[in-house]
Short mmCIF file of N, CA and C in Angstrom, two decimals:
data_model
loop_
_atom_site.label_atom_id
_atom_site.label_comp_id
_atom_site.label_asym_id
_atom_site.label_seq_id
_atom_site.Cartn_x
_atom_site.Cartn_y
_atom_site.Cartn_z
N MET A 1 8.99 -47.67 -13.55
CA MET A 1 8.72 -46.33 -14.01
C MET A 1 9.42 -45.27 -13.18
N GLU A 2 9.58 -45.53 -11.93
CA GLU A 2 10.22 -44.55 -11.07
C GLU A 2 11.68 -44.35 -11.44
N GLN A 3 12.30 -45.35 -11.99
CA GLN A 3 13.70 -45.22 -12.35
C GLN A 3 13.89 -44.27 -13.53
N ASN A 4 12.95 -44.21 -14.45
CA ASN A 4 13.05 -43.35 -15.62
C ASN A 4 12.66 -41.90 -15.33
N ALA A 5 11.95 -41.65 -14.25
CA ALA A 5 11.50 -40.28 -13.92
C ALA A 5 12.70 -39.45 -13.45
N PRO A 6 12.89 -38.27 -14.05
CA PRO A 6 14.03 -37.43 -13.62
C PRO A 6 13.79 -36.86 -12.22
N GLU A 7 14.89 -36.66 -11.52
CA GLU A 7 14.78 -36.07 -10.18
C GLU A 7 14.49 -34.58 -10.30
N LYS A 8 13.65 -34.12 -9.42
CA LYS A 8 13.36 -32.69 -9.40
C LYS A 8 14.49 -31.97 -8.67
N LYS A 9 14.99 -30.92 -9.26
CA LYS A 9 16.10 -30.19 -8.64
C LYS A 9 15.61 -28.86 -8.05
N ILE A 10 14.46 -28.91 -7.40
CA ILE A 10 13.91 -27.71 -6.76
C ILE A 10 14.39 -27.72 -5.32
N PRO A 11 15.08 -26.66 -4.88
CA PRO A 11 15.56 -26.64 -3.50
C PRO A 11 14.39 -26.49 -2.53
N SER A 12 14.61 -26.96 -1.34
CA SER A 12 13.55 -26.88 -0.33
C SER A 12 13.41 -25.44 0.17
N THR A 13 12.38 -25.21 0.93
CA THR A 13 12.14 -23.87 1.49
C THR A 13 13.29 -23.47 2.41
N HIS A 14 13.80 -24.42 3.16
CA HIS A 14 14.92 -24.13 4.05
C HIS A 14 16.17 -23.73 3.26
N ALA A 15 16.41 -24.40 2.16
CA ALA A 15 17.57 -24.06 1.33
C ALA A 15 17.38 -22.68 0.71
N ASN A 16 16.17 -22.35 0.29
CA ASN A 16 15.90 -21.01 -0.25
C ASN A 16 16.13 -19.95 0.81
N ALA A 17 15.69 -20.21 2.02
CA ALA A 17 15.85 -19.24 3.09
C ALA A 17 17.32 -19.03 3.43
N SER A 18 18.09 -20.11 3.47
CA SER A 18 19.51 -19.96 3.81
C SER A 18 20.28 -19.29 2.67
N ASN A 19 19.83 -19.45 1.43
CA ASN A 19 20.48 -18.76 0.31
C ASN A 19 20.12 -17.29 0.28
N LEU A 20 18.97 -16.93 0.82
CA LEU A 20 18.50 -15.55 0.77
C LEU A 20 19.19 -14.68 1.82
N VAL A 21 19.57 -15.26 2.95
CA VAL A 21 20.16 -14.48 4.04
C VAL A 21 21.46 -13.79 3.62
N PRO A 22 22.42 -14.48 3.00
CA PRO A 22 23.65 -13.76 2.60
C PRO A 22 23.38 -12.65 1.59
N LYS A 23 22.40 -12.85 0.70
CA LYS A 23 22.07 -11.81 -0.27
C LYS A 23 21.53 -10.58 0.43
N GLU A 24 20.67 -10.79 1.44
CA GLU A 24 20.12 -9.66 2.19
C GLU A 24 21.22 -8.95 2.96
N GLU A 25 22.16 -9.70 3.51
CA GLU A 25 23.27 -9.07 4.24
C GLU A 25 24.14 -8.24 3.29
N ARG A 26 24.38 -8.77 2.10
CA ARG A 26 25.16 -8.01 1.13
C ARG A 26 24.42 -6.76 0.69
N LEU A 27 23.11 -6.90 0.48
CA LEU A 27 22.32 -5.74 0.07
C LEU A 27 22.29 -4.68 1.17
N SER A 28 22.19 -5.11 2.43
CA SER A 28 22.18 -4.12 3.51
C SER A 28 23.55 -3.47 3.65
N LEU A 29 24.62 -4.22 3.39
CA LEU A 29 25.96 -3.63 3.43
C LEU A 29 26.12 -2.62 2.30
N ILE A 30 25.65 -2.98 1.11
CA ILE A 30 25.72 -2.05 -0.03
C ILE A 30 24.89 -0.81 0.27
N HIS A 31 23.72 -0.99 0.87
CA HIS A 31 22.87 0.14 1.23
C HIS A 31 23.57 1.04 2.24
N LEU A 32 24.22 0.45 3.22
CA LEU A 32 24.94 1.23 4.24
C LEU A 32 26.08 2.03 3.61
N ILE A 33 26.83 1.41 2.72
CA ILE A 33 27.93 2.11 2.05
C ILE A 33 27.40 3.26 1.20
N ALA A 34 26.33 3.00 0.46
CA ALA A 34 25.76 4.06 -0.39
C ALA A 34 25.21 5.20 0.45
N GLN A 35 24.58 4.87 1.57
CA GLN A 35 24.01 5.90 2.43
C GLN A 35 25.11 6.74 3.07
N SER A 36 26.19 6.12 3.51
CA SER A 36 27.28 6.88 4.11
C SER A 36 27.97 7.76 3.07
N ALA A 37 28.09 7.27 1.84
CA ALA A 37 28.66 8.10 0.78
C ALA A 37 27.76 9.29 0.49
N PHE A 38 26.44 9.07 0.51
CA PHE A 38 25.50 10.16 0.28
C PHE A 38 25.64 11.22 1.37
N PHE A 39 25.72 10.79 2.64
CA PHE A 39 25.84 11.76 3.73
C PHE A 39 27.16 12.52 3.64
N LEU A 40 28.22 11.85 3.22
CA LEU A 40 29.51 12.52 3.07
C LEU A 40 29.42 13.59 1.98
N ILE A 41 28.83 13.24 0.85
CA ILE A 41 28.68 14.21 -0.24
C ILE A 41 27.76 15.34 0.17
N GLN A 42 26.69 15.01 0.90
CA GLN A 42 25.75 16.04 1.35
C GLN A 42 26.45 17.03 2.28
N GLY A 43 27.31 16.53 3.16
CA GLY A 43 28.05 17.41 4.06
C GLY A 43 29.00 18.32 3.31
N LYS A 44 29.71 17.76 2.33
CA LYS A 44 30.64 18.58 1.54
C LYS A 44 29.89 19.63 0.74
N LEU A 45 28.75 19.25 0.17
CA LEU A 45 27.95 20.20 -0.60
C LEU A 45 27.41 21.30 0.29
N SER A 46 26.99 20.93 1.49
CA SER A 46 26.47 21.92 2.44
C SER A 46 27.57 22.91 2.82
N ASN A 47 28.78 22.42 3.06
CA ASN A 47 29.90 23.31 3.38
C ASN A 47 30.21 24.23 2.21
N ALA A 48 30.17 23.71 1.00
CA ALA A 48 30.47 24.52 -0.17
C ALA A 48 29.43 25.62 -0.35
N VAL A 49 28.16 25.29 -0.15
CA VAL A 49 27.11 26.30 -0.28
C VAL A 49 27.25 27.36 0.81
N ASN A 50 27.54 26.93 2.04
CA ASN A 50 27.73 27.90 3.12
C ASN A 50 28.90 28.82 2.83
N ASN A 51 30.00 28.28 2.35
CA ASN A 51 31.15 29.11 2.02
C ASN A 51 30.81 30.10 0.92
N LEU A 52 30.06 29.65 -0.07
CA LEU A 52 29.67 30.53 -1.16
C LEU A 52 28.78 31.66 -0.66
N VAL A 53 27.82 31.33 0.19
CA VAL A 53 26.91 32.35 0.72
C VAL A 53 27.67 33.36 1.56
N PHE A 54 28.55 32.86 2.44
CA PHE A 54 29.29 33.78 3.31
C PHE A 54 30.28 34.62 2.52
N SER A 55 30.92 34.04 1.53
CA SER A 55 31.88 34.83 0.75
C SER A 55 31.14 35.87 -0.10
N THR A 56 29.97 35.52 -0.61
CA THR A 56 29.19 36.48 -1.39
C THR A 56 28.72 37.63 -0.52
N SER A 57 28.22 37.31 0.67
CA SER A 57 27.77 38.38 1.57
C SER A 57 28.96 39.22 2.03
N SER A 58 30.10 38.60 2.22
CA SER A 58 31.30 39.34 2.60
C SER A 58 31.73 40.28 1.48
N LEU A 59 31.70 39.81 0.23
CA LEU A 59 32.05 40.67 -0.90
C LEU A 59 31.07 41.83 -1.04
N MET A 60 29.80 41.57 -0.79
CA MET A 60 28.82 42.65 -0.86
C MET A 60 29.09 43.69 0.22
N TYR A 61 29.46 43.23 1.42
CA TYR A 61 29.75 44.14 2.52
C TYR A 61 30.97 44.99 2.19
N VAL A 62 32.00 44.36 1.65
CA VAL A 62 33.22 45.10 1.29
C VAL A 62 32.92 46.09 0.18
N SER A 63 32.17 45.70 -0.83
CA SER A 63 31.89 46.62 -1.93
C SER A 63 31.01 47.77 -1.45
N MET A 64 30.10 47.53 -0.54
CA MET A 64 29.29 48.63 0.00
C MET A 64 30.16 49.59 0.80
N ARG A 65 31.10 49.05 1.56
CA ARG A 65 31.98 49.92 2.34
C ARG A 65 32.88 50.73 1.42
N ARG A 66 33.36 50.13 0.34
CA ARG A 66 34.20 50.86 -0.61
C ARG A 66 33.41 51.99 -1.25
N GLU A 67 32.17 51.72 -1.58
CA GLU A 67 31.34 52.75 -2.19
C GLU A 67 31.12 53.89 -1.20
N TYR A 68 30.91 53.56 0.04
CA TYR A 68 30.71 54.58 1.07
C TYR A 68 31.98 55.41 1.25
N VAL A 69 33.11 54.73 1.29
CA VAL A 69 34.37 55.44 1.46
C VAL A 69 34.68 56.29 0.23
N SER A 70 34.36 55.80 -0.94
CA SER A 70 34.69 56.57 -2.15
C SER A 70 33.82 57.82 -2.27
N LEU A 71 32.68 57.86 -1.62
CA LEU A 71 31.85 59.06 -1.65
C LEU A 71 32.42 60.16 -0.75
N CYS A 72 33.20 59.77 0.22
CA CYS A 72 33.80 60.77 1.11
C CYS A 72 35.03 61.36 0.44
N PRO A 73 35.15 62.68 0.45
CA PRO A 73 36.38 63.26 -0.12
C PRO A 73 37.57 62.96 0.79
N VAL A 74 38.60 62.42 0.22
CA VAL A 74 39.76 62.03 1.01
C VAL A 74 40.69 63.21 1.23
N ASN A 75 40.97 63.96 0.19
CA ASN A 75 41.91 65.09 0.31
C ASN A 75 41.13 66.40 0.48
N ILE A 76 40.77 66.67 1.70
CA ILE A 76 40.08 67.92 1.99
C ILE A 76 41.15 68.94 2.40
N PRO A 77 41.24 70.03 1.67
CA PRO A 77 42.23 71.04 2.07
C PRO A 77 41.74 71.76 3.32
N LEU A 78 42.53 71.68 4.32
CA LEU A 78 42.19 72.35 5.57
C LEU A 78 42.93 73.69 5.64
N ASN A 79 42.21 74.74 5.88
CA ASN A 79 42.81 76.08 5.99
C ASN A 79 43.10 76.37 7.46
N ILE A 80 44.17 75.82 7.90
CA ILE A 80 44.57 76.04 9.29
C ILE A 80 45.73 77.03 9.28
N PRO A 81 45.55 78.16 9.97
CA PRO A 81 46.66 79.13 10.01
C PRO A 81 47.81 78.60 10.84
N VAL A 82 48.97 78.83 10.35
CA VAL A 82 50.16 78.37 11.05
C VAL A 82 50.79 79.48 11.83
#
């Protein structure tokens, strides 16, 4: 009867553990790559937002100065006797 019984093809616990280690290493490598890409994108986005904020505040400063200058009369006739 033993000859007719099919062999079980279930790997042992040790085989399962050794098969799992490379998968975990690959997953941790993929996680590291994804995390570094996220930090790179986050840095670029942060720089873009900072540039936008500073350029907007700079434009507001320039426009306020132009408004102030435009309120001052530029061509004031001076009556200076010669």
